[in-house]
Coordinates of C-alpha atoms and ligand atoms in Angstrom, one line a residue:
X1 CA 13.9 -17.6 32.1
X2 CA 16.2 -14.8 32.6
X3 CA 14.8 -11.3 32.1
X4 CA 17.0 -8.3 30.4
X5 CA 15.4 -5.4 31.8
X6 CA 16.2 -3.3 34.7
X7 CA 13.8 -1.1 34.5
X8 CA 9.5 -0.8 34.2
X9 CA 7.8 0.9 31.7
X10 CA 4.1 2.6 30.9
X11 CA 2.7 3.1 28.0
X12 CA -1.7 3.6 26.7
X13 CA -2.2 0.5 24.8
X14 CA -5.4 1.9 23.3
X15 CA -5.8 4.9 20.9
X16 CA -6.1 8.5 22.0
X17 CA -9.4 10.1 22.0
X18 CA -12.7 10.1 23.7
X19 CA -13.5 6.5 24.1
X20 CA -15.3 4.5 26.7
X21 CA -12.4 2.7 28.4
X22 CA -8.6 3.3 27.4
X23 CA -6.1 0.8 29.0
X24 CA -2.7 2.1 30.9
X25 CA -0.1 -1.1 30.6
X26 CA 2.7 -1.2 32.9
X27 CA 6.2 -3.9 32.7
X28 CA 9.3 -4.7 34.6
X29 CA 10.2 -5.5 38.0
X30 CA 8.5 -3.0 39.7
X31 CA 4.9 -2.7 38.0
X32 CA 3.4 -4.1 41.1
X33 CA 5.1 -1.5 43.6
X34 CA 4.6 1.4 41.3
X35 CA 0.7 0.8 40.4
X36 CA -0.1 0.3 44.1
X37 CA 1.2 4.3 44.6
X38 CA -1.9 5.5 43.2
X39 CA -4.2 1.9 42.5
X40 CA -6.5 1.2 45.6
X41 CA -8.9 -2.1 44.8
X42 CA -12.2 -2.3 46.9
X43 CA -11.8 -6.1 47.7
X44 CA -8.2 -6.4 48.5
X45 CA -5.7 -5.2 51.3
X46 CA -3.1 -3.9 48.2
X47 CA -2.5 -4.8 44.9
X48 CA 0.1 -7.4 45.8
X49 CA -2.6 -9.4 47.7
X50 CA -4.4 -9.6 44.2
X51 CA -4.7 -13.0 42.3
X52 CA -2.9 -13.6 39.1
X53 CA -4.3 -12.8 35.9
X54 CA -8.3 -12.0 37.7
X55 CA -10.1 -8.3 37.4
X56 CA -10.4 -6.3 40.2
X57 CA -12.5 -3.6 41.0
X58 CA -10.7 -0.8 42.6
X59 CA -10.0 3.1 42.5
X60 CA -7.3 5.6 41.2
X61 CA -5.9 7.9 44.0
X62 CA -4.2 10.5 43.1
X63 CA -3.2 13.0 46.6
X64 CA -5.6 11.8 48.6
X65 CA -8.0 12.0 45.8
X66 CA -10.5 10.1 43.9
X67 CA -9.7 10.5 39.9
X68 CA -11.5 7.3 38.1
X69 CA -12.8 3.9 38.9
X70 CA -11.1 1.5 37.3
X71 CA -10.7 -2.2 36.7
X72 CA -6.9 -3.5 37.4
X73 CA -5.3 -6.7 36.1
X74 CA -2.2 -8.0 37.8
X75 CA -0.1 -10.6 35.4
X76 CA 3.1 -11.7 36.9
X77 CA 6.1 -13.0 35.6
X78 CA 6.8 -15.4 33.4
X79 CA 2.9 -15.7 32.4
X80 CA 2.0 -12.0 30.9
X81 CA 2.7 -10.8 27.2
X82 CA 6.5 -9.4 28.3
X83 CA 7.1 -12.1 30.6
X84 CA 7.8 -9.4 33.0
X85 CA 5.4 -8.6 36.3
X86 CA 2.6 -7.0 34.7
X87 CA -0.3 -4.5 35.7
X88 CA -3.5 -3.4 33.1
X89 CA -5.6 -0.8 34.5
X90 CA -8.7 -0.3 32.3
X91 CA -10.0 3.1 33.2
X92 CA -12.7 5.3 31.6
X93 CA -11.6 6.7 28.2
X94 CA -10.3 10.2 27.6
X95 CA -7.0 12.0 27.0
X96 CA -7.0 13.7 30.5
X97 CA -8.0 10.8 33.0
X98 CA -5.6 8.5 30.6
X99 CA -3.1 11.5 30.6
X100 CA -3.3 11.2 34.6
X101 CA -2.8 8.0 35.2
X102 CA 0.2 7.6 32.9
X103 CA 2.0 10.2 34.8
X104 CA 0.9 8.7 38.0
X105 CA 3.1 5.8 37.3
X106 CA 6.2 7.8 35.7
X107 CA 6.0 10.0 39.4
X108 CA 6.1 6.2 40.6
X109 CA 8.9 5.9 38.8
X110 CA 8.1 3.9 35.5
X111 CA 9.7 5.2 32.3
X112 CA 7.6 6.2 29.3
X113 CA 7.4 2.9 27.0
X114 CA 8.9 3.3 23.7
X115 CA 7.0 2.6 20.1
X116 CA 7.0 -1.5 20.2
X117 CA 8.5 -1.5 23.7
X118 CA 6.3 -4.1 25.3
X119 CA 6.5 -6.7 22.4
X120 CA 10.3 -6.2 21.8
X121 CA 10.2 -7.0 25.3
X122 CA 8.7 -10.0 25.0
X123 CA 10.8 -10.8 22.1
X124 CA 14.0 -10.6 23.9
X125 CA 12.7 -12.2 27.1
X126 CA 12.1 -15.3 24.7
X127 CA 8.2 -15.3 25.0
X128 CA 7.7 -14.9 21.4
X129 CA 9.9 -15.1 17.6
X130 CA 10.4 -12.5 15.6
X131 CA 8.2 -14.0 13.4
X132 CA 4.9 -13.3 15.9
X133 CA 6.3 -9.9 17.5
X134 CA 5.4 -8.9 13.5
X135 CA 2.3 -10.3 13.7
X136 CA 1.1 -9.0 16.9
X137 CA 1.8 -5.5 14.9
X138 CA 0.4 -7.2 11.4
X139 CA -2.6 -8.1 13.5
X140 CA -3.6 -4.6 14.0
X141 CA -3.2 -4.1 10.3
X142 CA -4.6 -6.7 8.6
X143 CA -7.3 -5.2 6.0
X144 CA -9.0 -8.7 5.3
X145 CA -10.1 -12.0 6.7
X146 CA -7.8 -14.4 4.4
X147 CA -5.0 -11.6 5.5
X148 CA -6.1 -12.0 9.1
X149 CA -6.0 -15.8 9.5
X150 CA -2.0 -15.6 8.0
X151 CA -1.3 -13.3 10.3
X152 CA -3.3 -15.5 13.3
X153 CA -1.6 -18.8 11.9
X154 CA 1.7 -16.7 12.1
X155 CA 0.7 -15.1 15.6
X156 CA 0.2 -19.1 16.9
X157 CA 4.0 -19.8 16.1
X158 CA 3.2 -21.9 12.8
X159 CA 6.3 -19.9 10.9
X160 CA 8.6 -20.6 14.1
X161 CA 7.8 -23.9 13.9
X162 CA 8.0 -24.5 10.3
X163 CA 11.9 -22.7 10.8
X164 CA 12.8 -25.0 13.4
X165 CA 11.8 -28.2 11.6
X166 CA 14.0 -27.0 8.7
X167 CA 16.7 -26.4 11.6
X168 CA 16.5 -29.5 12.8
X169 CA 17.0 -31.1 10.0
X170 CA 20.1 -29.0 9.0
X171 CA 21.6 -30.0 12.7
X172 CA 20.9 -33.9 11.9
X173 CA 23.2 -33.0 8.6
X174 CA 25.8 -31.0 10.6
X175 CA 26.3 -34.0 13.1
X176 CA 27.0 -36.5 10.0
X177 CA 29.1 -34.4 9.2
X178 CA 31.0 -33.3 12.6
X179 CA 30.8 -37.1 13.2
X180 CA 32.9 -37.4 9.6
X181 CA 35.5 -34.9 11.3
X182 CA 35.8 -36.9 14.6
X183 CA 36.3 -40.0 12.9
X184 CA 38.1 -39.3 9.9
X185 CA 38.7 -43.2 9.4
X186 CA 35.5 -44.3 9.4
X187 CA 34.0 -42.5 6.2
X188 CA 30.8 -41.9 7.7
X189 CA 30.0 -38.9 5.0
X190 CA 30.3 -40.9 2.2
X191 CA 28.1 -43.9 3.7
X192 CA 25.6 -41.3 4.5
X193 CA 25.7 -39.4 1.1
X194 CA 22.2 -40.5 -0.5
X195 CA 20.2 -39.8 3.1
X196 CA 22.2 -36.3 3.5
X197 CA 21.5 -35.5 -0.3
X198 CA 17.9 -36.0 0.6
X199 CA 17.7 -33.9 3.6
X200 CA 19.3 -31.2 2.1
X201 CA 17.1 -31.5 -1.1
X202 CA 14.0 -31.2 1.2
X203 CA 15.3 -28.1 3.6
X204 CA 15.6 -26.5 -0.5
X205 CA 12.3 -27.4 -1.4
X206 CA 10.5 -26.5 1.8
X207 CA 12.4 -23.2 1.4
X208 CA 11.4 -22.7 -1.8
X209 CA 7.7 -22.9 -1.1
X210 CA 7.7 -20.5 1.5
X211 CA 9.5 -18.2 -0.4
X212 CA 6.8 -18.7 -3.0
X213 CA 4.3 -18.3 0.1
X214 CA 6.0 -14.4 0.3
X215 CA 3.8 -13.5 -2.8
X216 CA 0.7 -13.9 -1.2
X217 CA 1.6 -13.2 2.3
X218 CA 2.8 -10.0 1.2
X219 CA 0.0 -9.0 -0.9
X220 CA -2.7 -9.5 1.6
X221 CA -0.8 -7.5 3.9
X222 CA 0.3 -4.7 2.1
X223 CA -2.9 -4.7 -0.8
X224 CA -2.6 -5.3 -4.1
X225 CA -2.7 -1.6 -5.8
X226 CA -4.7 -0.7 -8.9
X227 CA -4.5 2.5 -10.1
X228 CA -7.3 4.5 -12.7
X229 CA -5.6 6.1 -14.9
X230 CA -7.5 8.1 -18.2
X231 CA -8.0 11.7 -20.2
X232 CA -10.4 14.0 -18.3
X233 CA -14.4 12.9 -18.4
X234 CA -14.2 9.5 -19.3
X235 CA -15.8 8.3 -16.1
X236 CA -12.4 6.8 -13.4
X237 CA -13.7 8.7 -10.1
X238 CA -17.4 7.5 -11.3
X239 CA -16.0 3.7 -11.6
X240 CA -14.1 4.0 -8.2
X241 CA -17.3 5.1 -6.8
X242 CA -19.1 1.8 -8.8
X243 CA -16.0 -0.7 -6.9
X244 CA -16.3 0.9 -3.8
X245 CA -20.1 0.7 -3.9
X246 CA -19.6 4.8 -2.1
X247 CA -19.9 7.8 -3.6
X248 CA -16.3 8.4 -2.1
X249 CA -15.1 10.7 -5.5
X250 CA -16.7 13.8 -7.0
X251 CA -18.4 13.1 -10.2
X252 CA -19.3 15.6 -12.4
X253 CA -19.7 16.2 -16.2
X254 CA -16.7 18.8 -16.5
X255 CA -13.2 17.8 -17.3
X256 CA -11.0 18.2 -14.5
X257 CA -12.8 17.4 -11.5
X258 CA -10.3 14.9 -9.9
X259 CA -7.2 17.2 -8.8
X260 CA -5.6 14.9 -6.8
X261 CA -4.8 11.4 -6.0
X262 CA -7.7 9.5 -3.9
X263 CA -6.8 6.0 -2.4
X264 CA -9.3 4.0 -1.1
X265 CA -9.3 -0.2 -0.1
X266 CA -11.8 -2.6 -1.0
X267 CA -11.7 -5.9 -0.7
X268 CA -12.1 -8.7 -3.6
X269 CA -12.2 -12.5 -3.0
X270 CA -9.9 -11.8 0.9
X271 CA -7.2 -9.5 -1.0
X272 CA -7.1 -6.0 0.7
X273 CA -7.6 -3.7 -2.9
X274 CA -6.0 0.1 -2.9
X275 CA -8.0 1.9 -5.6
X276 CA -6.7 5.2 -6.8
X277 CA -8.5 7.4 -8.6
X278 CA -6.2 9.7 -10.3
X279 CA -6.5 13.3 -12.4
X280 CA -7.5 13.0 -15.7
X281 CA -4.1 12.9 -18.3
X282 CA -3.9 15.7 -20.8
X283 CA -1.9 19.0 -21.8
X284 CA -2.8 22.0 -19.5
X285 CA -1.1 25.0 -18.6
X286 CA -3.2 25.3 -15.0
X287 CA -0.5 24.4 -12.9
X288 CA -2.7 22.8 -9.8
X289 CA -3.9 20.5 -12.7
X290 CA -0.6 20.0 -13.7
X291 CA 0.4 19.1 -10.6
X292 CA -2.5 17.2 -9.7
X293 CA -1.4 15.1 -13.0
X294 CA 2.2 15.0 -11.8
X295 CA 0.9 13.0 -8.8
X296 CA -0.8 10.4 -11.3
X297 CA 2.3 9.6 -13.2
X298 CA 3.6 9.1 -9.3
X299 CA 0.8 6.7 -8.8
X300 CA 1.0 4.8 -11.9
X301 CA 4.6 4.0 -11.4
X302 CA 3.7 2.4 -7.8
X303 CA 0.5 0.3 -9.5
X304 CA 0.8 -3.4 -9.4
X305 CA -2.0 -3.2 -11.8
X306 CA -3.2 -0.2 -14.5
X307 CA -6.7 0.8 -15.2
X308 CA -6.4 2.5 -18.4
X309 CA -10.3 3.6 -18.8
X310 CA -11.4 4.8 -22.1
X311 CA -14.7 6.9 -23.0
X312 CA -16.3 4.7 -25.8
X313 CA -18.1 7.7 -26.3
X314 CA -15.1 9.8 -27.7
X315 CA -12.4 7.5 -27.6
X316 CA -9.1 8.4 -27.7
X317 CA -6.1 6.1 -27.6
X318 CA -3.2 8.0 -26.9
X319 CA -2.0 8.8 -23.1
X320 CA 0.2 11.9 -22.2
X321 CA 2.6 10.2 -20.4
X322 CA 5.8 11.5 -19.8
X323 CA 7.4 8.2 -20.1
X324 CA 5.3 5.4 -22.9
X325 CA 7.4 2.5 -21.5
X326 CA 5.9 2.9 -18.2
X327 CA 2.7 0.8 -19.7
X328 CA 4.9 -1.9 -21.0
X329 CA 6.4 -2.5 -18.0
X330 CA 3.5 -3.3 -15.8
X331 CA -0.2 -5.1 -15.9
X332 CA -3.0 -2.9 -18.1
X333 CA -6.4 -3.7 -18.1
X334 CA -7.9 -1.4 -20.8
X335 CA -11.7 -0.6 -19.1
X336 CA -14.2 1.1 -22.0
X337 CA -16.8 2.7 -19.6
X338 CA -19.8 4.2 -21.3
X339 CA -21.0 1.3 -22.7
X340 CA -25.0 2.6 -21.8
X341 CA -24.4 4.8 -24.5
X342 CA -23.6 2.8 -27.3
X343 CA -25.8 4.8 -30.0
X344 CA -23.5 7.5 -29.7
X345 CA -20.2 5.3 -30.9
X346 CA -18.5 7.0 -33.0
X347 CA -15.9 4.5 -33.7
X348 CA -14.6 0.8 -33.2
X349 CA -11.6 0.4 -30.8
X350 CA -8.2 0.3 -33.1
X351 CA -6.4 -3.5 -33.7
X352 CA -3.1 -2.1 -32.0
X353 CA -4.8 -2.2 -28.4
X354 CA -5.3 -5.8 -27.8
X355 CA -2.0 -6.2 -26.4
X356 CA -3.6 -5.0 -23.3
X357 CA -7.3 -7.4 -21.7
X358 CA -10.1 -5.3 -22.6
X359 CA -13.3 -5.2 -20.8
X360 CA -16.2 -3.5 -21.6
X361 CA -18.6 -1.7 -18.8
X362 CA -21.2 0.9 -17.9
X363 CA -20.0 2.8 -14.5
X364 CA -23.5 4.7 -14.9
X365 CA -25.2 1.5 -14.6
X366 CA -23.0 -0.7 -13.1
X367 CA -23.2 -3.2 -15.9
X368 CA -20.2 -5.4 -16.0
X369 CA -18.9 -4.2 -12.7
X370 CA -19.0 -7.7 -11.1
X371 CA -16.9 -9.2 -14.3
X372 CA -14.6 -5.7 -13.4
X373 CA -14.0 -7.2 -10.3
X374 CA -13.7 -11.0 -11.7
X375 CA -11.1 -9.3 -14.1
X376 CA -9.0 -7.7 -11.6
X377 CA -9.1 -11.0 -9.3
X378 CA -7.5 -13.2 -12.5
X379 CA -4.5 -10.8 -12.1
X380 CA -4.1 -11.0 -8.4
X381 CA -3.9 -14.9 -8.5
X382 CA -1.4 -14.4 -11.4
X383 CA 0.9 -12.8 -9.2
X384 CA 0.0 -14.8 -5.9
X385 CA -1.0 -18.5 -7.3
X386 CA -3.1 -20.1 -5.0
X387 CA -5.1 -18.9 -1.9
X388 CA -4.2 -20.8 0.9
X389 CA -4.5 -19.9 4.5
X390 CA -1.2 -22.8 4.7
X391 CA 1.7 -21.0 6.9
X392 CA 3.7 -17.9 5.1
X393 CA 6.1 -15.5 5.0
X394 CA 4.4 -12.0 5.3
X395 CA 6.6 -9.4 5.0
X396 CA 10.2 -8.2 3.1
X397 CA 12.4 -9.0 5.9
X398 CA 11.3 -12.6 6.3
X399 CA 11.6 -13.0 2.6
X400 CA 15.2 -11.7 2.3
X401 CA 16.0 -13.5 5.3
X402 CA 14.8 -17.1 3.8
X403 CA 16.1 -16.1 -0.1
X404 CA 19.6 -15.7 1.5
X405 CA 19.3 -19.3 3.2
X406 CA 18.0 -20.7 0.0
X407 CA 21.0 -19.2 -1.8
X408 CA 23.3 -21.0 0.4
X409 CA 21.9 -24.1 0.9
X410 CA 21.8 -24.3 -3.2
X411 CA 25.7 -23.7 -2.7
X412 CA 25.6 -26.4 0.0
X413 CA 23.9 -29.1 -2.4
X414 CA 26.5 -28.2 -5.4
X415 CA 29.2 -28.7 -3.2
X416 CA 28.4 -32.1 -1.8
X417 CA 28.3 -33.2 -5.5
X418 CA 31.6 -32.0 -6.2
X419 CA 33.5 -32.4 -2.3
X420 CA 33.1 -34.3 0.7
X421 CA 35.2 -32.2 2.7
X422 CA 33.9 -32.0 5.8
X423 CA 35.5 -29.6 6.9
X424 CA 34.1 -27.3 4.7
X425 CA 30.7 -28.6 4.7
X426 CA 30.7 -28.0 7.9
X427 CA 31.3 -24.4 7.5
X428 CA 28.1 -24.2 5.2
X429 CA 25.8 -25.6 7.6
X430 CA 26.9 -23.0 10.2
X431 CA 26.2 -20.5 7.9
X432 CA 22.8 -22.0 7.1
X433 CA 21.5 -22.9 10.7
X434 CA 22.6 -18.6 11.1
X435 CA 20.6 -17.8 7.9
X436 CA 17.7 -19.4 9.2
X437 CA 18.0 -18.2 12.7
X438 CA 17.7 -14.8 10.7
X439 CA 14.3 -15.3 9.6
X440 CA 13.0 -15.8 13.3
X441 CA 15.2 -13.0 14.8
X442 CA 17.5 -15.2 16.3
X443 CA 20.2 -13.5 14.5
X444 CA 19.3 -10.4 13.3
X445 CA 21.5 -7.5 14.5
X446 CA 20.1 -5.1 17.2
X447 CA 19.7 -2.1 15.0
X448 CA 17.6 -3.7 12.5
X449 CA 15.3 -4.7 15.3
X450 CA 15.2 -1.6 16.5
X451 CA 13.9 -0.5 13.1
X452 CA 11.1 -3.0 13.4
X453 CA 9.9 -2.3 16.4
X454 CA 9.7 1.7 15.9
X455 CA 7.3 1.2 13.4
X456 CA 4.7 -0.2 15.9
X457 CA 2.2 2.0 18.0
X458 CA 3.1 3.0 21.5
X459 CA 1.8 0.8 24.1
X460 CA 2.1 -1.9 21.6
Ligands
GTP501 N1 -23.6 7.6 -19.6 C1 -22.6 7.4 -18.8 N2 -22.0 8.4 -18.2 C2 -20.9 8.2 -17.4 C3 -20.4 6.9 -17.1 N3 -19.4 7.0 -16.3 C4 -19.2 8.3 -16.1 N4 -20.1 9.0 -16.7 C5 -20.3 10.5 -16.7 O1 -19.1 11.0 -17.2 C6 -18.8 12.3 -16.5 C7 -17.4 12.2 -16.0 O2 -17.3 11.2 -15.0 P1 -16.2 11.2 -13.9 O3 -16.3 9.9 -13.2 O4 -16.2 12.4 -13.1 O5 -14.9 11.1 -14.9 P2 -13.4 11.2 -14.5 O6 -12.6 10.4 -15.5 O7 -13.2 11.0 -13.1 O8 -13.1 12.8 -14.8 P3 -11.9 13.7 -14.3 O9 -11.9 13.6 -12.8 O10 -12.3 15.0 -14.8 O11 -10.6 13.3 -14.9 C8 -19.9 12.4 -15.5 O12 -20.9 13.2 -16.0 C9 -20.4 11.0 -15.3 O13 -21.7 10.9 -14.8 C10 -21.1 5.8 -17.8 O14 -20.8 4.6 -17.7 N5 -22.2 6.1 -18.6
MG502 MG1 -12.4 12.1 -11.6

């Protein structure tokens, strides 16, 4: 395998802060001969004379001086993360021993890793896809177990694999076809029609249900988002609070207490769940309020899913909002909390509502909380169908990326009705085998992956 870097770089893999061991990760040619500068192990001649992929017990010198006892890993090339010669040094946790020993090895002369830099690496030194240099950041991320083994099933190569197949059979098309062009005589497209019609048929369908994988690969990486939306008093931050099973938002009995947006994640049935608890809607001429219900209408136009909570004490139907269409456009659950009080009704609910699933519950109590939770879970599966831990696309880019080879190899099976030019079909099937390259990073131009890979942590 040939390597594309020149040069050896250091990053902290672990997060800054007082911690009991942070971990100093160095990559490229010259990790070895830069670590042994200040890394002295107690059982060894030098760190070259240590065995591959074993802890050893050594110290950090820095001057002539002791700084930290450490534990250092040596991984050599092709067989560490980056495929490049590799050295871990676990040290005690800290900013300034961490600090230290970082600038210990860019003295040496390693270069200060960029965000991602270690798994781009191992990207473009062929160790991993594009697919599992996302999940390796994904990983980090997920928010829940179903989310978690996605991301572990992508992680394994599962989505690589699942590409490939569908490559393979696109190159068994392609050399019908390039066969057809050889031997023009022979008419070895149009003998093969029915078995290529087929193949092509199955690379659509396959494509298809990964596509339709996207909706809950996404979700349960990103979280589904429900937002509480209400007047003043009629009990959101108090049903937040019920969800979360936390006090997490102020509850009090005057008007006005929630000022500002409040986002919090629970988890229902494996699906990460952003609640946010919102200011109460009305007309006010406090501008912090009005602000703070500025920032609501915000959240309510990012909601995949609308809590519209009513007081069934005092019950009012209308909302303030600046735009009405806005609750026509997405999912509203109509919550009536108060339901403890029901002597006090003043009034039955009007017939125009039940456009909108109602469900009636006590926050106070915590009646019907459960069912609230059952409610919210029958519009998740809605949107995502079933839950299946089967491989999937996780994120935006994968989806473009396998919508755009879907699109043409829909073109691809119109065309073979209408031509068997094979000249031209050819030209599809490039285009395809490309597409699909695309979803796996085989493709994919070097300033989109540099996007990706800035938006992972340093030493990552
Ligand atoms: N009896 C009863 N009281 C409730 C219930 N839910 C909330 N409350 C009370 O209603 C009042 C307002 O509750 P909050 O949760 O702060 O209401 P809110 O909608 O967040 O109010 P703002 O933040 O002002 O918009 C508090 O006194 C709560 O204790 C309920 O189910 N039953
Ligand atoms: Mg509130």
């Amino acid at each position: 395998m040939s390597l594309q870097f020149d040069d050896t770089i250091v990053g902290i893999a672990t997060a800054p802060g007082e911690c009991g061991v942070s971990i100093i990760r160095i990559s490229g040619e010259q990790a070895l001969k830069y670590a042994d500068h200040f890394f002295k192990p107690k059982f060894s001649t030098n760190i070259f004379n240590l065995k591959n992929r074993h802890l050893a017990y050594g110290w950090i010198i820095d001057n002539g001086k002791t700084i930290d006892e450490v534990l250092a890993a040596v991984m050599r090339r092709p067989h560490s993360f980056t495929a490049e010669d590799v050295v871990e040094i676990q040290c005690h946790g800290g900013s300034y021993i961490t600090q230290t020993i970082l600038n210990l090895a860019i003295n040496a002369g390693a270069r200060l890793a960029n965000p991602g830099e270690f798994t781009q690496r191992a990207f473009l030194n062929g160790r991993i896809d594009l697919t599992q240099a996302e999940a390796t950041n994904d990983l980090i991320q997920a928010k829940s177990e179903l989310g978690l083994n996605l991301i572990v099933n992508q992680l394994k190569g599962n989505l690589h694999q699942k590409i490939l197949d569908l490559k393979n059979e696109v190159i068994w098309i392609s050399s019908l076809v390039n066969a057809g062009i050889d031997f023009p005589e022979e008419d070895i497209v149009f003998s093969n029609y029915d078995q290529i019609s087929d193949k092509i048929a199955y690379v659509k369908k396959e494509l298809e249900s990964l596509i339709e994988s996207s909706n809950l690969g996404i979700m349960v990486r990103e979280g589904y988002k429900v937002v509480l939306v209400g007047e003043p008093n009629v009990g959101k931050s108090s049903i937040l609070n019920a969800l979360l099973n936390v006090n997490r938002s102020i509850v009090t009995q005057i008007p006005g207490t929630t000022r500002d947006t409040i986002e919090e994640y629970c988890n229902i049935n494996g699906i990460p769940v952003s609640l946010t608890d919102t200011a109460g809607i009305h007309r006010t001429s406090d501008a912090v309020e009005q602000e703070g219900i500025n920032r609501s209408f915000e959240a309510i136009t990012k909601a995949d899913l609308i809590l519209w909570v009513i007081d069934m004490v005092n019950p009012s139907y209308q909302l303030d909002l600046p735009d009405h269409s806005i609750l026509k456009d997405k999912p509203v659950l109509v919550v009536f909390n108060k339901i403890d009080l029901q002597s006090q009704f003043k009034k039955d609910p009007p017939q125009d509502l039940p456009s909108f699933k109602q469900i009636t519950i006590s926050a106070k109590d915590k009646s019907q909380i459960q069912e609230l939770r059952k409610t919210i879970f029958e519009f998740i599966s809605g949107k995502t169908g079933k839950l299946t831990e089967e491989t999937a696309i996780t994120n935006l880019r994968q989806k473009i990326a396998a919508e755009k080879s879907l699109e043409q190899i829909e073109r691809l099976h119109h065309s073979i009705k209408d031509t068997l030019e094979e000249e031209l079909l050819a030209i599809d099937l490039t285009e395809i085998l490309s597409l699909l390259g695309d979803i796996v990073g085989e493709t994919t131009p070097d300033d989109m992956l540099n996007q990706i890979f800035e938006n992972f942590c340093i030493g990552k």
